[in-house]
C-alpha cells in the first residue's frame, strides 16, 4: 500500500501557520487532507477553526481528519501523543491523499521528522517536505518572531518542553530543515525591505531551497505539496543544534486561562478592554471566538501582545451556544480576576 505524504509546517508563534493551513483546506482542489495541530489550553481554538473548513467527505465525521495534540511541544511528546494518533490515521490511509502537521512555535522540526523512521510509521507515511513560515516584518527588524515575550510565554507554559533553545538557534534549525520558506506579512514592509529579507534568507538556506512571499496564507497547494523529498531519509544534510544534546530545563510560571462568557461584545469595545488588560497584567497571547450583538456571524479574534486582528469566519450553527470563548496566555494569570476585570472595564 502507498505511503501517505506528510508536509510539516513549522515557524514561530504568530507567523501565520494556521492561516496557511486554513487556506489549504478551503482550497484543497479535491485533496483529502488530514491535519495535526498543536494546541495550548483546554479550548481548541485552532482545531475548531480548521474543522470548520469541512475537509472530510459528506458521509465522514468532520472531526476525524483534524487531530489536536494538546499535550505540549510536538517534538518532545511525539512518542506519547503523536505516534498513537498517527497509527490511527494510517489505518484508513486509503481514504487520505496527504497529511499536514502544524508544529507549535517552539518545536524543533528534526526530532519530529525522525519519528518517521520508526517502523510503526515508516511503512505507511513519508515526510514529503518541510515548510518554514517566516514573519517578514519581524525579520526585517532583526528579530525572528513578531512578539518575543509571547514566544517566551509559550515556551514557559509548556510543561512538557524538554528544550530551552535560544531563539536564534531555534530559527536556524527551522531554516536548516526547510524544503521551502514562506515569507508572510510582506504587506507590512516596503518592497526594498522585502528584497533585503529575501536575500538574507537565501544566504542562510541550503542550496536550492526557495523563498516565496505569501499574504494571508493565499498560496496554491501545488507549490507546497508534492516535494517527494522523503526528508526522513536525508536528515544528515539538515543539521540541528540539538543533534548531540540530551535534555534541558524549563520553568512553568506561565499559564493559560480559558474564558467562556455568555456576554456578546462589539469588536472595537472588546479589543479596547483586552488592550487595557494587557497593560495591567502580563498577557502575551489571546485568541478565541466572540459573539457580537445582532450579528449572525462568529468573530475570530487573535492578539499578540497589544496587537489584535479579527474577522468573521462563519455563521453560528443552530446547535451552538452563542458564547465568547477566549484563551489567554501569560504570567501567573488568574481566570476569575481576569473575567471580572474584563466584564467591568468600560
C-alpha positions as a LaTeX table, in Angstrom:
\begin{tabular}{lrrr}
\hline
Residue & $x$ (\AA) & $y$ (\AA) & $z$ (\AA) \\
\hline
Unk1 & 0.00 & 0.00 & 0.00 \\
Unk2 & 1.23 & 3.51 & $-0.80$ \\
Unk3 & 2.83 & 5.82 & 1.75 \\
Unk4 & 0.89 & 8.92 & 2.77 \\
Unk5 & 2.89 & 12.10 & 2.01 \\
Unk6 & 3.17 & 14.32 & 5.08 \\
Unk7 & 4.01 & 18.04 & 4.99 \\
Unk8 & 5.43 & 19.56 & 8.18 \\
Unk9 & 4.65 & 23.26 & 8.65 \\
Unk10 & 6.90 & 24.95 & 11.18 \\
Unk11 & 7.52 & 28.53 & 12.27 \\
Unk12 & 7.21 & 30.81 & 15.27 \\
Unk13 & 4.08 & 31.90 & 17.10 \\
Unk14 & 2.08 & 34.37 & 15.01 \\
Unk15 & 3.96 & 33.77 & 11.76 \\
Unk16 & 0.81 & 32.53 & 10.01 \\
Unk17 & 0.90 & 28.72 & 10.11 \\
Unk18 & $-2.77$ & 28.21 & 10.97 \\
Unk19 & $-3.85$ & 30.82 & 8.41 \\
Unk20 & $-1.87$ & 28.96 & 5.76 \\
Unk21 & $-3.37$ & 25.57 & 6.64 \\
Unk22 & $-6.86$ & 27.03 & 6.74 \\
Unk23 & $-6.39$ & 28.34 & 3.19 \\
Unk24 & $-5.08$ & 24.96 & 2.00 \\
Unk25 & $-8.11$ & 23.19 & 3.44 \\
Unk26 & $-10.58$ & 25.65 & 1.97 \\
Unk27 & $-8.88$ & 25.34 & $-1.43$ \\
Unk28 & $-8.00$ & 21.65 & $-1.33$ \\
Unk29 & $-8.67$ & 21.05 & $-5.06$ \\
Unk30 & $-10.16$ & 17.66 & $-4.26$ \\
Unk31 & $-7.37$ & 16.52 & $-1.98$ \\
Unk32 & $-8.41$ & 14.53 & 1.09 \\
Unk33 & $-6.28$ & 16.09 & 3.82 \\
Unk34 & $-5.71$ & 15.15 & 7.44 \\
Unk35 & $-4.24$ & 17.72 & 9.85 \\
Unk36 & $-2.33$ & 17.54 & 13.11 \\
Unk37 & $-2.43$ & 20.82 & 15.03 \\
Unk38 & $-0.74$ & 21.77 & 18.30 \\
Unk39 & $-2.97$ & 23.49 & 20.85 \\
Unk40 & $-2.31$ & 25.07 & 24.19 \\
Unk41 & $-5.17$ & 25.04 & 26.69 \\
Unk42 & $-8.46$ & 23.23 & 27.04 \\
Unk43 & $-10.32$ & 25.21 & 24.36 \\
Unk44 & $-9.09$ & 24.10 & 20.92 \\
Unk45 & $-9.36$ & 27.37 & 19.01 \\
Unk46 & $-7.08$ & 26.43 & 16.10 \\
Unk47 & $-8.54$ & 22.95 & 15.85 \\
Unk48 & $-12.07$ & 24.31 & 15.67 \\
Unk49 & $-11.07$ & 26.84 & 13.02 \\
Unk50 & $-9.66$ & 24.04 & 10.89 \\
Unk51 & $-12.58$ & 21.67 & 11.45 \\
Unk52 & $-14.87$ & 24.37 & 10.10 \\
Unk53 & $-13.09$ & 24.09 & 6.76 \\
Unk54 & $-15.07$ & 20.86 & 6.11 \\
Unk55 & $-12.17$ & 18.77 & 4.84 \\
Unk56 & $-13.99$ & 15.44 & 5.08 \\
Unk57 & $-16.34$ & 13.69 & 2.75 \\
Unk58 & $-20.00$ & 14.41 & 3.47 \\
Unk59 & $-20.52$ & 10.98 & 4.96 \\
Unk60 & $-17.48$ & 11.22 & 7.25 \\
Unk61 & $-17.20$ & 12.63 & 10.72 \\
Unk62 & $-15.97$ & 16.24 & 10.22 \\
Unk63 & $-13.74$ & 15.86 & 13.29 \\
Unk64 & $-11.98$ & 12.70 & 12.15 \\
Unk65 & $-9.37$ & 14.36 & 9.92 \\
Unk66 & $-8.36$ & 17.03 & 12.45 \\
Unk67 & $-6.15$ & 15.75 & 15.27 \\
Unk68 & $-5.45$ & 18.16 & 18.13 \\
Unk69 & $-2.24$ & 17.44 & 20.03 \\
Unk70 & $-2.73$ & 19.38 & 23.25 \\
Unk71 & $-0.01$ & 17.90 & 25.42 \\
Unk72 & 2.74 & 20.38 & 24.68 \\
Unk73 & 5.59 & 20.70 & 22.22 \\
Unk74 & 5.18 & 18.11 & 19.48 \\
Unk75 & 8.88 & 17.37 & 19.13 \\
Unk76 & 9.03 & 16.47 & 22.84 \\
Unk77 & 5.79 & 14.48 & 23.14 \\
Unk78 & 5.94 & 12.73 & 19.79 \\
Unk79 & 6.01 & 9.19 & 21.20 \\
Unk80 & 3.32 & 9.71 & 23.84 \\
Unk81 & 0.75 & 11.52 & 21.74 \\
Unk82 & 1.73 & 11.76 & 18.10 \\
Unk83 & 2.52 & 8.08 & 17.49 \\
Unk84 & $-0.89$ & 6.67 & 18.57 \\
Unk85 & $-2.73$ & 9.36 & 16.60 \\
Unk86 & $-0.65$ & 8.71 & 13.50 \\
Unk87 & $-1.18$ & 4.96 & 13.75 \\
Unk88 & $-4.93$ & 5.51 & 13.92 \\
Unk89 & $-4.90$ & 7.68 & 10.79 \\
Unk90 & $-2.70$ & 5.22 & 8.92 \\
Unk91 & $-5.33$ & 2.54 & 9.40 \\
Unk92 & $-7.51$ & 4.47 & 6.93 \\
Unk93 & $-4.83$ & 5.90 & 4.66 \\
Unk94 & $-6.68$ & 4.59 & 1.63 \\
Unk95 & $-9.15$ & 7.45 & 2.27 \\
Unk96 & $-6.44$ & 10.14 & 2.55 \\
Unk97 & $-4.29$ & 11.88 & $-0.03$ \\
Unk98 & $-1.94$ & 13.73 & 2.30 \\
Unk99 & $-1.38$ & 15.00 & 5.85 \\
Unk100 & $-0.33$ & 18.36 & 7.26 \\
Unk101 & 1.40 & 18.75 & 10.62 \\
Unk102 & 1.39 & 22.19 & 12.23 \\
Unk103 & 4.07 & 22.25 & 14.91 \\
Unk104 & 3.97 & 24.61 & 17.85 \\
Unk105 & 6.07 & 27.76 & 17.62 \\
Unk106 & 8.65 & 26.07 & 19.83 \\
Unk107 & 9.00 & 22.73 & 18.10 \\
Unk108 & 12.28 & 21.57 & 16.67 \\
Unk109 & 11.34 & 20.06 & 13.29 \\
Unk110 & 14.09 & 17.45 & 13.12 \\
Unk111 & 13.00 & 15.26 & 16.10 \\
Unk112 & 9.52 & 15.13 & 14.61 \\
Unk113 & 10.85 & 14.06 & 11.22 \\
Unk114 & 12.99 & 11.40 & 12.91 \\
Unk115 & 9.78 & 9.77 & 14.14 \\
Unk116 & 9.05 & 8.82 & 10.54 \\
Unk117 & 11.97 & 6.39 & 10.73 \\
Unk118 & 10.12 & 4.34 & 13.34 \\
Unk119 & 8.85 & 1.00 & 11.98 \\
Unk120 & 5.32 & 1.80 & 13.17 \\
Unk121 & 5.20 & 4.83 & 10.87 \\
Unk122 & 7.83 & 4.27 & 8.18 \\
Unk123 & 5.84 & 1.72 & 6.21 \\
Unk124 & 2.77 & 3.94 & 5.98 \\
Unk125 & 3.95 & 7.56 & 5.75 \\
Unk126 & 6.82 & 9.70 & 4.49 \\
Unk127 & 7.72 & 13.35 & 5.07 \\
Unk128 & 7.05 & 14.92 & 1.68 \\
Unk129 & 8.57 & 18.25 & 2.72 \\
Unk130 & 9.11 & 20.80 & 5.49 \\
Unk131 & 7.64 & 24.29 & 5.08 \\
Unk132 & 9.07 & 27.01 & 7.33 \\
Unk133 & 6.86 & 30.09 & 7.77 \\
Unk134 & 8.78 & 33.32 & 8.48 \\
Unk135 & 7.41 & 36.71 & 9.59 \\
Unk136 & 8.94 & 39.22 & 7.14 \\
Unk137 & 8.13 & 42.25 & 9.29 \\
Unk138 & 9.83 & 40.71 & 12.32 \\
Unk139 & 12.91 & 39.56 & 10.42 \\
Unk140 & 13.27 & 43.00 & 8.81 \\
Unk141 & 13.56 & 44.39 & 12.35 \\
Unk142 & 16.37 & 41.93 & 13.13 \\
Unk143 & 14.01 & 39.73 & 15.11 \\
Unk144 & 12.85 & 36.20 & 14.42 \\
Unk145 & 9.38 & 36.49 & 15.90 \\
Unk146 & 6.80 & 39.29 & 15.96 \\
Unk147 & 6.38 & 39.23 & 19.74 \\
Unk148 & 9.30 & 37.74 & 21.63 \\
Unk149 & 7.58 & 37.92 & 25.02 \\
Unk150 & 4.65 & 35.92 & 23.68 \\
Unk151 & 7.01 & 33.24 & 22.37 \\
Unk152 & 8.85 & 33.06 & 25.69 \\
Unk153 & 5.50 & 32.78 & 27.44 \\
Unk154 & 4.52 & 29.88 & 25.20 \\
Unk155 & 7.84 & 28.21 & 25.98 \\
Unk156 & 7.47 & 28.54 & 29.75 \\
Unk157 & 3.84 & 27.48 & 29.71 \\
Unk158 & 4.65 & 24.17 & 28.05 \\
Unk159 & 5.16 & 21.74 & 30.91 \\
Unk160 & 6.36 & 19.00 & 28.55 \\
Unk161 & 9.02 & 21.07 & 26.81 \\
Unk162 & 12.42 & 19.41 & 27.19 \\
Unk163 & 14.48 & 22.03 & 25.37 \\
Unk164 & 15.05 & 25.71 & 26.06 \\
Unk165 & 16.84 & 26.56 & 22.86 \\
Unk166 & 17.94 & 30.16 & 22.27 \\
Unk167 & 15.51 & 31.74 & 19.81 \\
Unk168 & 18.25 & 32.28 & 17.23 \\
Unk169 & 19.23 & 28.61 & 17.30 \\
Unk170 & 15.60 & 27.50 & 17.04 \\
Unk171 & 15.17 & 29.73 & 13.99 \\
Unk172 & 18.36 & 28.33 & 12.45 \\
Unk173 & 17.05 & 24.79 & 13.00 \\
Unk174 & 13.77 & 25.69 & 11.29 \\
Unk175 & 15.64 & 27.07 & 8.28 \\
Unk176 & 18.09 & 24.16 & 8.14 \\
Unk177 & 15.25 & 21.65 & 7.90 \\
Unk178 & 13.23 & 23.57 & 5.30 \\
Unk179 & 12.41 & 22.49 & 1.76 \\
Unk180 & 10.58 & 25.78 & 1.21 \\
Unk181 & 10.36 & 29.06 & 3.13 \\
Unk182 & 7.14 & 31.07 & 3.07 \\
Unk183 & 7.62 & 34.74 & 3.85 \\
Unk184 & 4.47 & 36.21 & 5.42 \\
Unk185 & 3.33 & 39.73 & 6.37 \\
Unk186 & 5.21 & 41.20 & 3.42 \\
Unk187 & 2.48 & 43.83 & 3.05 \\
Unk188 & 3.75 & 45.44 & 6.26 \\
Unk189 & 7.15 & 46.34 & 4.76 \\
Unk190 & 8.19 & 48.19 & 1.61 \\
Unk191 & 9.47 & 46.40 & $-1.47$ \\
Unk192 & 13.12 & 47.24 & $-0.81$ \\
Unk193 & 12.92 & 45.80 & 2.70 \\
Unk194 & 11.24 & 42.65 & 1.41 \\
Unk195 & 14.04 & 42.12 & $-1.12$ \\
Unk196 & 16.64 & 42.60 & 1.63 \\
Unk197 & 14.94 & 39.98 & 3.82 \\
Unk198 & 14.69 & 37.53 & 0.92 \\
Unk199 & 18.39 & 37.99 & 0.12 \\
Unk200 & 19.33 & 37.35 & 3.75 \\
Unk201 & 17.25 & 34.18 & 3.83 \\
Unk202 & 18.78 & 32.82 & 0.63 \\
Unk203 & 22.25 & 33.34 & 2.08 \\
Unk204 & 21.28 & 31.32 & 5.15 \\
Unk205 & 19.40 & 28.48 & 3.46 \\
Unk206 & 20.64 & 25.29 & 1.89 \\
Unk207 & 21.21 & 25.50 & $-1.88$ \\
Unk208 & 18.01 & 25.01 & $-3.83$ \\
Unk209 & 15.61 & 25.99 & $-1.03$ \\
Unk210 & 13.19 & 28.59 & $-2.42$ \\
Unk211 & 11.73 & 31.64 & $-0.68$ \\
Unk212 & 8.17 & 32.57 & $-1.66$ \\
Unk213 & 6.20 & 35.58 & $-0.46$ \\
Unk214 & 2.71 & 34.87 & 0.80 \\
Unk215 & $-0.07$ & 37.12 & 2.10 \\
Unk216 & $-2.88$ & 35.84 & 4.34 \\
Unk217 & $-1.91$ & 32.24 & 3.60 \\
Unk218 & $-3.07$ & 32.55 & $-0.01$ \\
Unk219 & $-0.86$ & 30.23 & $-1.99$ \\
Unk220 & $-1.53$ & 27.27 & $-4.25$ \\
Unk221 & $-1.27$ & 23.83 & $-2.72$ \\
Unk222 & 0.67 & 22.77 & $-5.82$ \\
Unk223 & 3.59 & 24.88 & $-4.57$ \\
Unk224 & 3.54 & 23.37 & $-1.08$ \\
Unk225 & 2.72 & 19.73 & $-1.70$ \\
Unk226 & 4.48 & 17.13 & $-3.82$ \\
Unk227 & 8.17 & 17.71 & $-2.99$ \\
Unk228 & 8.71 & 13.94 & $-2.74$ \\
Unk229 & 11.69 & 14.74 & $-0.52$ \\
Unk230 & 11.48 & 11.71 & 1.82 \\
Unk231 & 13.00 & 14.01 & 4.42 \\
Unk232 & 13.42 & 11.22 & 6.97 \\
Unk233 & 15.99 & 9.60 & 4.67 \\
Unk234 & 18.32 & 12.62 & 4.35 \\
Unk235 & 18.32 & 14.16 & 7.82 \\
Unk236 & 22.12 & 14.24 & 7.90 \\
Unk237 & 22.00 & 17.09 & 5.38 \\
Unk238 & 19.75 & 19.10 & 7.72 \\
Unk239 & 21.90 & 19.93 & 10.77 \\
Unk240 & 20.38 & 20.84 & 14.12 \\
Unk241 & 21.83 & 22.45 & 17.22 \\
Unk242 & 20.26 & 19.54 & 19.12 \\
Unk243 & 21.83 & 16.68 & 17.20 \\
Unk244 & 24.03 & 15.71 & 20.17 \\
Unk245 & 22.11 & 17.30 & 23.01 \\
Unk246 & 20.36 & 15.42 & 25.81 \\
Unk247 & 17.80 & 17.49 & 27.68 \\
Unk248 & 17.16 & 20.97 & 29.05 \\
Unk249 & 15.32 & 22.60 & 31.87 \\
Unk250 & 12.35 & 24.93 & 31.80 \\
Unk251 & 10.02 & 26.62 & 34.22 \\
Unk252 & 6.25 & 26.90 & 34.11 \\
Unk253 & 5.42 & 30.25 & 35.69 \\
Unk254 & 3.36 & 30.92 & 32.57 \\
Unk255 & $-0.16$ & 29.59 & 32.29 \\
Unk256 & $-3.19$ & 29.63 & 30.03 \\
Unk257 & $-6.60$ & 30.89 & 31.09 \\
Unk258 & $-9.80$ & 29.86 & 29.32 \\
Unk259 & $-12.84$ & 32.15 & 29.44 \\
Unk260 & $-16.38$ & 31.13 & 28.47 \\
Unk261 & $-18.54$ & 34.26 & 28.58 \\
Unk262 & $-22.25$ & 34.45 & 27.84 \\
Unk263 & $-21.89$ & 38.14 & 27.05 \\
Unk264 & $-21.72$ & 39.45 & 23.47 \\
Unk265 & $-19.23$ & 42.21 & 22.64 \\
Unk266 & $-18.80$ & 44.88 & 20.00 \\
Unk267 & $-15.40$ & 44.07 & 18.46 \\
Unk268 & $-13.86$ & 47.51 & 18.98 \\
Unk269 & $-15.06$ & 47.61 & 22.58 \\
Unk270 & $-13.69$ & 44.16 & 23.36 \\
Unk271 & $-10.31$ & 44.94 & 21.79 \\
Unk272 & $-10.08$ & 48.13 & 23.85 \\
Unk273 & $-10.84$ & 46.16 & 27.03 \\
Unk274 & $-8.33$ & 43.47 & 26.17 \\
Unk275 & $-5.66$ & 46.06 & 25.42 \\
Unk276 & $-6.30$ & 47.54 & 28.86 \\
Unk277 & $-5.94$ & 44.08 & 30.41 \\
Unk278 & $-2.68$ & 43.54 & 28.53 \\
Unk279 & $-1.35$ & 46.75 & 30.05 \\
Unk280 & $-2.46$ & 45.76 & 33.55 \\
Unk281 & $-1.29$ & 42.14 & 33.50 \\
Unk282 & 1.39 & 40.09 & 31.77 \\
Unk283 & $-0.78$ & 38.73 & 28.97 \\
Unk284 & 1.15 & 37.73 & 25.86 \\
Unk285 & $-1.26$ & 35.88 & 23.57 \\
Unk286 & $-5.05$ & 35.97 & 23.16 \\
Unk287 & $-7.17$ & 34.02 & 20.70 \\
Unk288 & $-10.75$ & 32.91 & 20.51 \\
Unk289 & $-14.29$ & 33.31 & 19.20 \\
Unk290 & $-16.56$ & 36.24 & 20.00 \\
Unk291 & $-20.33$ & 36.60 & 19.99 \\
Unk292 & $-21.26$ & 40.01 & 18.56 \\
Unk293 & $-24.65$ & 41.67 & 19.28 \\
Unk294 & $-27.14$ & 41.41 & 16.40 \\
Unk295 & $-24.67$ & 39.51 & 14.23 \\
Unk296 & $-25.34$ & 36.04 & 12.85 \\
Unk297 & $-21.62$ & 35.58 & 12.16 \\
Unk298 & $-18.99$ & 34.33 & 14.60 \\
Unk299 & $-16.00$ & 36.62 & 15.11 \\
Unk300 & $-12.47$ & 35.17 & 15.26 \\
Unk301 & $-10.12$ & 37.27 & 17.39 \\
Unk302 & $-6.34$ & 36.91 & 17.70 \\
Unk303 & $-3.92$ & 39.07 & 19.64 \\
Unk304 & $-0.16$ & 39.01 & 20.17 \\
Unk305 & 0.99 & 41.49 & 22.78 \\
Unk306 & $-1.03$ & 44.67 & 22.23 \\
Unk307 & $-1.79$ & 43.96 & 18.55 \\
Unk308 & $-5.19$ & 42.50 & 17.65 \\
Unk309 & $-6.78$ & 41.24 & 14.45 \\
Unk310 & $-10.31$ & 39.94 & 13.97 \\
Unk311 & $-12.59$ & 38.72 & 11.20 \\
Unk312 & $-15.95$ & 36.95 & 10.76 \\
Unk313 & $-15.46$ & 33.35 & 9.69 \\
Unk314 & $-18.94$ & 31.76 & 9.57 \\
Unk315 & $-22.49$ & 31.86 & 10.92 \\
Unk316 & $-23.28$ & 30.40 & 14.31 \\
Unk317 & $-24.69$ & 26.89 & 13.96 \\
Unk318 & $-28.22$ & 26.15 & 15.25 \\
Unk319 & $-26.86$ & 23.69 & 17.82 \\
Unk320 & $-24.13$ & 26.05 & 19.08 \\
Unk321 & $-24.26$ & 28.19 & 22.20 \\
Unk322 & $-23.50$ & 31.80 & 21.26 \\
Unk323 & $-20.67$ & 32.32 & 23.71 \\
Unk324 & $-17.48$ & 34.31 & 23.71 \\
Unk325 & $-14.60$ & 31.84 & 24.09 \\
Unk326 & $-11.12$ & 33.21 & 24.76 \\
Unk327 & $-7.75$ & 31.67 & 25.59 \\
Unk328 & $-5.21$ & 33.98 & 27.25 \\
Unk329 & $-1.56$ & 33.02 & 27.75 \\
Unk330 & 0.56 & 34.99 & 30.19 \\
Unk331 & 2.35 & 35.02 & 33.51 \\
Unk332 & 0.52 & 33.88 & 36.67 \\
Unk333 & $-2.90$ & 34.70 & 35.22 \\
Unk334 & $-5.97$ & 34.40 & 37.43 \\
Unk335 & $-9.07$ & 33.39 & 35.48 \\
Unk336 & $-11.63$ & 34.72 & 37.96 \\
Unk337 & $-9.83$ & 38.03 & 38.30 \\
Unk338 & $-9.42$ & 38.47 & 34.54 \\
Unk339 & $-13.05$ & 37.63 & 33.84 \\
Unk340 & $-14.19$ & 40.09 & 36.48 \\
Unk341 & $-11.97$ & 42.85 & 35.12 \\
Unk342 & $-12.98$ & 42.16 & 31.53 \\
Unk343 & $-16.68$ & 42.42 & 32.29 \\
Unk344 & $-16.28$ & 45.52 & 34.46 \\
Unk345 & $-13.98$ & 47.57 & 32.25 \\
Unk346 & $-15.52$ & 50.44 & 30.31 \\
\hline
\end{tabular}
